[in-house]
PDB file of C-alpha atoms and ligand atoms in Angstrom:
ATOM      1  CA  UNK R   1       0.000   0.000   0.000  1.00 54.00           C
ATOM      2  CA  UNK R   2       1.126   3.549  -0.673  1.00 68.00           C
ATOM      3  CA  UNK R   3       2.359   5.686   2.213  1.00 86.00           C
ATOM      4  CA  UNK R   4      -0.198   8.125   3.511  1.00 93.00           C
ATOM      5  CA  UNK R   5       0.406  11.612   2.201  1.00 96.00           C
ATOM      6  CA  UNK R   6       0.689  14.518   4.613  1.00 97.00           C
ATOM      7  CA  UNK R   7       0.897  18.149   3.577  1.00 98.00           C
ATOM      8  CA  UNK R   8       2.500  20.511   6.111  1.00 98.00           C
ATOM      9  CA  UNK R   9       1.631  24.182   5.713  1.00 98.00           C
ATOM     10  CA  UNK R  10       3.915  26.132   8.024  1.00 97.00           C
ATOM     11  CA  UNK R  11       5.986  29.298   7.566  1.00 96.00           C
ATOM     12  CA  UNK R  12       8.418  28.754  10.447  1.00 95.00           C
ATOM     13  CA  UNK R  13      11.291  26.932   8.838  1.00 96.00           C
ATOM     14  CA  UNK R  14      12.639  25.205  11.944  1.00 95.00           C
ATOM     15  CA  UNK R  15       9.229  23.763  12.822  1.00 95.00           C
ATOM     16  CA  UNK R  16       8.527  22.821   9.211  1.00 97.00           C
ATOM     17  CA  UNK R  17      11.831  20.963   8.927  1.00 97.00           C
ATOM     18  CA  UNK R  18      11.474  19.236  12.294  1.00 97.00           C
ATOM     19  CA  UNK R  19       7.933  18.040  11.583  1.00 97.00           C
ATOM     20  CA  UNK R  20       8.865  16.994   8.054  1.00 98.00           C
ATOM     21  CA  UNK R  21      11.837  15.017   9.359  1.00 97.00           C
ATOM     22  CA  UNK R  22       9.780  13.281  12.038  1.00 97.00           C
ATOM     23  CA  UNK R  23       6.897  12.343   9.751  1.00 97.00           C
ATOM     24  CA  UNK R  24       9.273  11.132   7.037  1.00 97.00           C
ATOM     25  CA  UNK R  25      10.948   8.873   9.633  1.00 96.00           C
ATOM     26  CA  UNK R  26       7.465   7.568  10.428  1.00 95.00           C
ATOM     27  CA  UNK R  27       7.098   6.565   6.769  1.00 95.00           C
ATOM     28  CA  UNK R  28       4.653   9.212   5.706  1.00 97.00           C
ATOM     29  CA  UNK R  29       4.955  10.759   2.298  1.00 97.00           C
ATOM     30  CA  UNK R  30       5.525  14.405   3.268  1.00 98.00           C
ATOM     31  CA  UNK R  31       4.861  17.558   1.240  1.00 98.00           C
ATOM     32  CA  UNK R  32       5.371  21.143   2.386  1.00 98.00           C
ATOM     33  CA  UNK R  33       4.138  24.659   1.728  1.00 98.00           C
ATOM     34  CA  UNK R  34       5.190  27.906   3.398  1.00 97.00           C
ATOM     35  CA  UNK R  35       2.125  30.101   2.990  1.00 97.00           C
ATOM     36  CA  UNK R  36      -1.641  29.738   2.832  1.00 95.00           C
ATOM     37  CA  UNK R  37      -2.024  30.138  -0.904  1.00 94.00           C
ATOM     38  CA  UNK R  38       0.727  27.711  -1.767  1.00 95.00           C
ATOM     39  CA  UNK R  39      -0.751  25.314   0.774  1.00 96.00           C
ATOM     40  CA  UNK R  40      -4.182  25.444  -0.784  1.00 91.00           C
ATOM     41  CA  UNK R  41      -2.800  24.943  -4.283  1.00 91.00           C
ATOM     42  CA  UNK R  42      -0.752  21.956  -3.148  1.00 93.00           C
ATOM     43  CA  UNK R  43      -3.679  20.465  -1.232  1.00 92.00           C
ATOM     44  CA  UNK R  44      -5.731  20.527  -4.427  1.00 86.00           C
ATOM     45  CA  UNK R  45      -2.890  19.063  -6.483  1.00 87.00           C
ATOM     46  CA  UNK R  46      -1.613  16.408  -4.105  1.00 90.00           C
ATOM     47  CA  UNK R  47      -4.884  15.442  -2.386  1.00 89.00           C
ATOM     48  CA  UNK R  48      -3.089  14.501   0.834  1.00 93.00           C
ATOM     49  CA  UNK R  49      -4.586  12.131   3.395  1.00 93.00           C
ATOM     50  CA  UNK R  50      -4.117  14.824   6.028  1.00 95.00           C
ATOM     51  CA  UNK R  51      -3.180  18.514   6.150  1.00 96.00           C
ATOM     52  CA  UNK R  52      -1.117  19.877   9.024  1.00 97.00           C
ATOM     53  CA  UNK R  53      -1.975  23.518   9.063  1.00 95.00           C
ATOM     54  CA  UNK R  54      -0.389  26.404  10.964  1.00 93.00           C
ATOM     55  CA  UNK R  55      -2.803  29.185  11.966  1.00 90.00           C
ATOM     56  CA  UNK R  56      -0.631  32.264  11.397  1.00 90.00           C
ATOM     57  CA  UNK R  57       0.507  32.113   7.800  1.00 93.00           C
ATOM     58  CA  UNK R  58       1.460  34.669   5.157  1.00 95.00           C
ATOM     59  CA  UNK R  59      -0.979  35.436   2.309  1.00 94.00           C
ATOM     60  CA  UNK R  60      -3.930  33.479   3.707  1.00 92.00           C
ATOM     61  CA  UNK R  61      -4.286  32.402   7.331  1.00 90.00           C
ATOM     62  CA  UNK R  62      -4.845  28.851   8.475  1.00 90.00           C
ATOM     63  CA  UNK R  63      -8.488  29.416   9.404  1.00 87.00           C
ATOM     64  CA  UNK R  64      -9.311  30.565   5.891  1.00 88.00           C
ATOM     65  CA  UNK R  65      -7.364  27.671   4.351  1.00 91.00           C
ATOM     66  CA  UNK R  66      -9.215  25.263   6.639  1.00 89.00           C
ATOM     67  CA  UNK R  67     -12.573  26.736   5.700  1.00 84.00           C
ATOM     68  CA  UNK R  68     -11.889  26.369   1.980  1.00 86.00           C
ATOM     69  CA  UNK R  69     -10.541  22.845   2.356  1.00 86.00           C
ATOM     70  CA  UNK R  70     -13.526  21.808   4.438  1.00 80.00           C
ATOM     71  CA  UNK R  71     -15.979  23.205   1.940  1.00 75.00           C
ATOM     72  CA  UNK R  72     -14.439  21.547  -1.068  1.00 75.00           C
ATOM     73  CA  UNK R  73     -12.382  18.550  -0.134  1.00 77.00           C
ATOM     74  CA  UNK R  74     -12.839  15.530   2.028  1.00 74.00           C
ATOM     75  CA  UNK R  75      -9.570  15.455   3.959  1.00 84.00           C
ATOM     76  CA  UNK R  76      -8.733  15.738   7.647  1.00 90.00           C
ATOM     77  CA  UNK R  77      -7.202  19.027   8.800  1.00 91.00           C
ATOM     78  CA  UNK R  78      -4.942  19.197  11.847  1.00 92.00           C
ATOM     79  CA  UNK R  79      -4.268  22.734  13.062  1.00 90.00           C
ATOM     80  CA  UNK R  80      -1.074  24.000  14.693  1.00 90.00           C
ATOM     81  CA  UNK R  81      -1.086  27.257  16.617  1.00 85.00           C
ATOM     82  CA  UNK R  82       1.336  29.416  18.546  1.00 81.00           C
ATOM     83  CA  UNK R  83      -1.504  30.759  20.662  1.00 71.00           C
ATOM     84  CA  UNK R  84      -2.659  28.779  23.615  1.00 63.00           C
ATOM     85  CA  UNK R  85      -5.852  30.725  24.228  1.00 57.00           C
ATOM     86  CA  UNK R  86      -8.879  28.492  24.450  1.00 51.00           C
ATOM     87  CA  UNK R  87     -10.706  30.660  21.921  1.00 54.00           C
ATOM     88  CA  UNK R  88      -8.344  29.546  19.182  1.00 59.00           C
ATOM     89  CA  UNK R  89      -9.019  25.961  20.029  1.00 57.00           C
ATOM     90  CA  UNK R  90     -12.749  26.498  19.814  1.00 54.00           C
ATOM     91  CA  UNK R  91     -12.560  28.452  16.592  1.00 63.00           C
ATOM     92  CA  UNK R  92     -10.232  25.839  15.141  1.00 61.00           C
ATOM     93  CA  UNK R  93     -12.696  23.072  15.828  1.00 66.00           C
ATOM     94  CA  UNK R  94     -15.757  25.111  14.894  1.00 69.00           C
ATOM     95  CA  UNK R  95     -14.463  25.673  11.401  1.00 72.00           C
ATOM     96  CA  UNK R  96     -14.119  21.949  11.009  1.00 73.00           C
ATOM     97  CA  UNK R  97     -10.557  21.086  11.973  1.00 82.00           C
ATOM     98  CA  UNK R  98     -10.213  17.480  13.106  1.00 83.00           C
ATOM     99  CA  UNK R  99      -7.659  18.186  15.809  1.00 84.00           C
ATOM    100  CA  UNK R 100      -5.520  20.962  17.162  1.00 84.00           C
ATOM    101  CA  UNK R 101      -2.105  21.228  18.828  1.00 87.00           C
ATOM    102  CA  UNK R 102      -0.394  24.209  20.458  1.00 86.00           C
ATOM    103  CA  UNK R 103       3.254  25.164  20.047  1.00 87.00           C
ATOM    104  CA  UNK R 104       5.532  24.069  21.555  1.00 88.00           C
ATOM    105  CA  UNK R 105       4.558  20.417  21.180  1.00 92.00           C
ATOM    106  CA  UNK R 106       6.436  17.165  21.377  1.00 94.00           C
ATOM    107  CA  UNK R 107       6.952  15.263  18.147  1.00 95.00           C
ATOM    108  CA  UNK R 108       5.821  12.102  19.854  1.00 94.00           C
ATOM    109  CA  UNK R 109       2.489  13.657  20.761  1.00 94.00           C
ATOM    110  CA  UNK R 110       2.073  15.097  17.283  1.00 95.00           C
ATOM    111  CA  UNK R 111       2.696  11.739  15.611  1.00 96.00           C
ATOM    112  CA  UNK R 112       0.302   9.941  17.949  1.00 94.00           C
ATOM    113  CA  UNK R 113      -2.455  12.451  17.300  1.00 93.00           C
ATOM    114  CA  UNK R 114      -1.863  12.551  13.555  1.00 95.00           C
ATOM    115  CA  UNK R 115      -2.245   8.765  13.464  1.00 94.00           C
ATOM    116  CA  UNK R 116      -5.394   9.079  15.520  1.00 90.00           C
ATOM    117  CA  UNK R 117      -6.959  11.570  13.117  1.00 90.00           C
ATOM    118  CA  UNK R 118      -6.032   9.401  10.123  1.00 91.00           C
ATOM    119  CA  UNK R 119      -7.551   6.338  11.751  1.00 86.00           C
ATOM    120  CA  UNK R 120     -10.739   8.190  12.573  1.00 82.00           C
ATOM    121  CA  UNK R 121     -10.970   9.631   9.080  1.00 80.00           C
ATOM    122  CA  UNK R 122     -10.587   6.282   7.392  1.00 76.00           C
ATOM    123  CA  UNK R 123     -13.304   4.709   9.521  1.00 67.00           C
ATOM    124  CA  UNK R 124     -15.626   7.631   8.803  1.00 61.00           C
ATOM    125  CA  UNK R 125     -15.320   7.255   5.054  1.00 53.00           C
ATOM    126  CA  UNK R 126     -16.631   3.703   5.254  1.00 47.00           C
ATOM    127  CA  UNK R 127     -19.917   3.350   3.483  1.00 46.00           C
ATOM    128  CA  UNK R 128     -22.917   3.516   5.773  1.00 49.00           C
ATOM    129  CA  UNK R 129     -24.754   0.376   4.850  1.00 58.00           C
ATOM    130  CA  UNK R 130     -28.197   1.840   4.417  1.00 68.00           C
ATOM    131  CA  UNK R 131     -30.514  -0.698   2.895  1.00 78.00           C
ATOM    132  CA  UNK R 132     -32.579   1.798   0.936  1.00 84.00           C
ATOM    133  CA  UNK R 133     -31.607   5.325   0.014  1.00 86.00           C
ATOM    134  CA  UNK R 134     -34.419   7.555  -1.200  1.00 86.00           C
ATOM    135  CA  UNK R 135     -33.877  10.782  -3.018  1.00 85.00           C
ATOM    136  CA  UNK R 136     -36.980  12.221  -4.638  1.00 85.00           C
ATOM    137  CA  UNK R 137     -38.084   9.747  -7.282  1.00 88.00           C
ATOM    138  CA  UNK R 138     -34.847   7.809  -7.033  1.00 91.00           C
ATOM    139  CA  UNK R 139     -34.509   4.765  -4.788  1.00 92.00           C
ATOM    140  CA  UNK R 140     -31.334   2.774  -4.346  1.00 91.00           C
ATOM    141  CA  UNK R 141     -31.601  -0.741  -2.873  1.00 88.00           C
ATOM    142  CA  UNK R 142     -28.396  -2.193  -1.470  1.00 84.00           C
ATOM    143  CA  UNK R 143     -29.214  -5.889  -1.129  1.00 80.00           C
ATOM    144  CA  UNK R 144     -30.849  -6.327  -4.500  1.00 83.00           C
ATOM    145  CA  UNK R 145     -28.297  -3.996  -6.102  1.00 85.00           C
ATOM    146  CA  UNK R 146     -30.912  -2.135  -8.023  1.00 89.00           C
ATOM    147  CA  UNK R 147     -32.004   1.430  -8.455  1.00 93.00           C
ATOM    148  CA  UNK R 148     -35.419   2.669  -9.446  1.00 93.00           C
ATOM    149  CA  UNK R 149     -36.755   5.967 -10.752  1.00 92.00           C
ATOM    150  CA  UNK R 150     -40.499   6.472 -10.150  1.00 89.00           C
ATOM    151  CA  UNK R 151     -40.646   2.775  -9.293  1.00 89.00           C
ATOM    152  CA  UNK R 152     -39.144   1.686 -12.615  1.00 91.00           C
ATOM    153  CA  UNK R 153     -35.943  -0.280 -12.351  1.00 93.00           C
ATOM    154  CA  UNK R 154     -33.055   1.288 -14.199  1.00 93.00           C
ATOM    155  CA  UNK R 155     -30.426  -0.876 -15.772  1.00 91.00           C
ATOM    156  CA  UNK R 156     -26.976  -0.262 -14.319  1.00 91.00           C
ATOM    157  CA  UNK R 157     -23.589  -1.884 -14.575  1.00 90.00           C
ATOM    158  CA  UNK R 158     -22.174  -3.041 -11.219  1.00 89.00           C
ATOM    159  CA  UNK R 159     -19.622  -0.204 -11.054  1.00 90.00           C
ATOM    160  CA  UNK R 160     -22.273   2.388 -11.863  1.00 94.00           C
ATOM    161  CA  UNK R 161     -24.393   1.048  -9.047  1.00 93.00           C
ATOM    162  CA  UNK R 162     -21.426   1.007  -6.636  1.00 91.00           C
ATOM    163  CA  UNK R 163     -20.511   4.583  -7.492  1.00 94.00           C
ATOM    164  CA  UNK R 164     -24.083   5.824  -7.144  1.00 95.00           C
ATOM    165  CA  UNK R 165     -24.555   3.974  -3.866  1.00 92.00           C
ATOM    166  CA  UNK R 166     -21.247   5.230  -2.475  1.00 91.00           C
ATOM    167  CA  UNK R 167     -21.954   8.884  -3.247  1.00 93.00           C
ATOM    168  CA  UNK R 168     -25.611   8.713  -2.226  1.00 91.00           C
ATOM    169  CA  UNK R 169     -24.783   7.075   1.102  1.00 86.00           C
ATOM    170  CA  UNK R 170     -22.463  10.018   1.790  1.00 84.00           C
ATOM    171  CA  UNK R 171     -24.896  12.704   0.671  1.00 83.00           C
ATOM    172  CA  UNK R 172     -23.513  16.227   0.756  1.00 83.00           C
ATOM    173  CA  UNK R 173     -19.891  15.159   0.979  1.00 83.00           C
ATOM    174  CA  UNK R 174     -17.471  15.893  -1.818  1.00 86.00           C
ATOM    175  CA  UNK R 175     -15.061  13.240  -3.009  1.00 87.00           C
ATOM    176  CA  UNK R 176     -12.134  13.694  -5.343  1.00 86.00           C
ATOM    177  CA  UNK R 177     -11.826  11.529  -8.442  1.00 87.00           C
ATOM    178  CA  UNK R 178      -8.770   9.912  -6.847  1.00 83.00           C
ATOM    179  CA  UNK R 179     -10.689   9.030  -3.711  1.00 84.00           C
ATOM    180  CA  UNK R 180     -13.480   7.530  -5.782  1.00 88.00           C
ATOM    181  CA  UNK R 181     -11.026   5.567  -7.934  1.00 86.00           C
ATOM    182  CA  UNK R 182      -9.228   4.180  -4.883  1.00 81.00           C
ATOM    183  CA  UNK R 183     -12.448   3.280  -3.136  1.00 83.00           C
ATOM    184  CA  UNK R 184     -14.264   1.618  -5.996  1.00 85.00           C
ATOM    185  CA  UNK R 185     -11.500   0.367  -8.210  1.00 82.00           C
ATOM    186  CA  UNK R 186      -8.894  -0.265  -5.493  1.00 74.00           C
ATOM    187  CA  UNK R 187      -5.356   0.856  -4.879  1.00 59.00           C
ATOM    188  CA  UNK R 188      -3.977  -1.543  -7.463  1.00 59.00           C
ATOM    189  CA  UNK R 189      -6.001  -0.024 -10.235  1.00 64.00           C
ATOM    190  CA  UNK R 190      -3.673   1.910 -12.498  1.00 65.00           C
ATOM    191  CA  UNK R 191      -6.266   4.013 -14.061  1.00 70.00           C
ATOM    192  CA  UNK R 192      -7.294   7.252 -15.372  1.00 79.00           C
ATOM    193  CA  UNK R 193      -9.479   9.513 -13.268  1.00 78.00           C
ATOM    194  CA  UNK R 194     -11.547   9.997 -16.429  1.00 87.00           C
ATOM    195  CA  UNK R 195     -12.933   6.505 -15.742  1.00 89.00           C
ATOM    196  CA  UNK R 196     -14.836   8.184 -12.919  1.00 92.00           C
ATOM    197  CA  UNK R 197     -16.113  10.962 -15.202  1.00 93.00           C
ATOM    198  CA  UNK R 198     -17.374   8.428 -17.732  1.00 93.00           C
ATOM    199  CA  UNK R 199     -19.288   6.483 -15.074  1.00 94.00           C
ATOM    200  CA  UNK R 200     -20.741   9.696 -13.690  1.00 96.00           C
ATOM    201  CA  UNK R 201     -21.983  10.599 -17.159  1.00 95.00           C
ATOM    202  CA  UNK R 202     -23.646   7.198 -17.588  1.00 95.00           C
ATOM    203  CA  UNK R 203     -25.309   7.423 -14.192  1.00 96.00           C
ATOM    204  CA  UNK R 204     -26.604  10.917 -14.906  1.00 96.00           C
ATOM    205  CA  UNK R 205     -28.258   9.741 -18.070  1.00 95.00           C
ATOM    206  CA  UNK R 206     -30.209   7.277 -15.962  1.00 94.00           C
ATOM    207  CA  UNK R 207     -31.106   9.244 -12.861  1.00 94.00           C
ATOM    208  CA  UNK R 208     -31.159  12.933 -13.771  1.00 94.00           C
ATOM    209  CA  UNK R 209     -34.207  14.637 -15.243  1.00 91.00           C
ATOM    210  CA  UNK R 210     -31.845  16.684 -17.391  1.00 94.00           C
ATOM    211  CA  UNK R 211     -28.424  14.950 -17.533  1.00 94.00           C
ATOM    212  CA  UNK R 212     -26.686  18.064 -18.828  1.00 93.00           C
ATOM    213  CA  UNK R 213     -27.928  20.037 -15.828  1.00 94.00           C
ATOM    214  CA  UNK R 214     -27.567  17.512 -13.030  1.00 95.00           C
ATOM    215  CA  UNK R 215     -29.312  18.157  -9.732  1.00 93.00           C
ATOM    216  CA  UNK R 216     -28.339  15.019  -7.849  1.00 94.00           C
ATOM    217  CA  UNK R 217     -24.854  14.047  -8.952  1.00 95.00           C
ATOM    218  CA  UNK R 218     -23.072  17.382  -8.845  1.00 94.00           C
ATOM    219  CA  UNK R 219     -19.669  18.266 -10.295  1.00 93.00           C
ATOM    220  CA  UNK R 220     -17.489  20.379  -8.044  1.00 87.00           C
ATOM    221  CA  UNK R 221     -15.126  22.093 -10.396  1.00 82.00           C
ATOM    222  CA  UNK R 222     -11.481  21.274  -9.748  1.00 78.00           C
ATOM    223  CA  UNK R 223     -12.403  18.882  -6.964  1.00 82.00           C
ATOM    224  CA  UNK R 224     -14.660  15.996  -7.862  1.00 88.00           C
ATOM    225  CA  UNK R 225     -18.240  14.961  -7.225  1.00 93.00           C
ATOM    226  CA  UNK R 226     -20.942  15.205  -4.611  1.00 93.00           C
ATOM    227  CA  UNK R 227     -24.404  13.696  -4.296  1.00 93.00           C
ATOM    228  CA  UNK R 228     -27.091  16.133  -3.226  1.00 89.00           C
ATOM    229  CA  UNK R 229     -30.091  14.451  -1.725  1.00 74.00           C
TER     230      UNK R 229
HETATM  231 CA1  LIG L 301       3.196  30.712  11.502  1.00 70.68          CA
END
């Protein structure tokens, strides 16, 4: 299996280097950025499994970066702050950060908590095994592996069904093409993310009233897809 990818966004060089060194020793695949804008760009490019995000950053602060990441991408965010005030902690968690650590911190504690967040995140992305998902006129039945629109069964290939079920059982959450590929086609699959686009197009033709203006299976430009229930 590939190493988990961690993106560190931190402008203090000594901390950046120390954290990078430690996480590399722990066999993570580590990427770095030194300001908020660069961090956001790299997060979109690399699609890390976790972002370690400093609060006070040049160009765009960590709170803003966290907000944008949360809105558009499904990846855990771990905030680092120089301020120990409780208010920062609260704000950090309110905007959707998964965990929070205050400088100075021990590397051992950081690694333990990073692993914790990653573990939690991977268990959360498991499919909720809902037997029937209803969305307007669309019904998706897990056991019989069939979907119906206005009670009429629609013919779907197994991968189309899996993709529809996966997105619909995580309604409102965005997934990147890479995440979808890994989840439905597996890590071994050496594929093209366009495989996902093609399946999405096929599904839309079957479930959307107007496939060119989808209302259920939504494209999030530059990110991936989301199912809106
Ligand atoms: Ca800083």
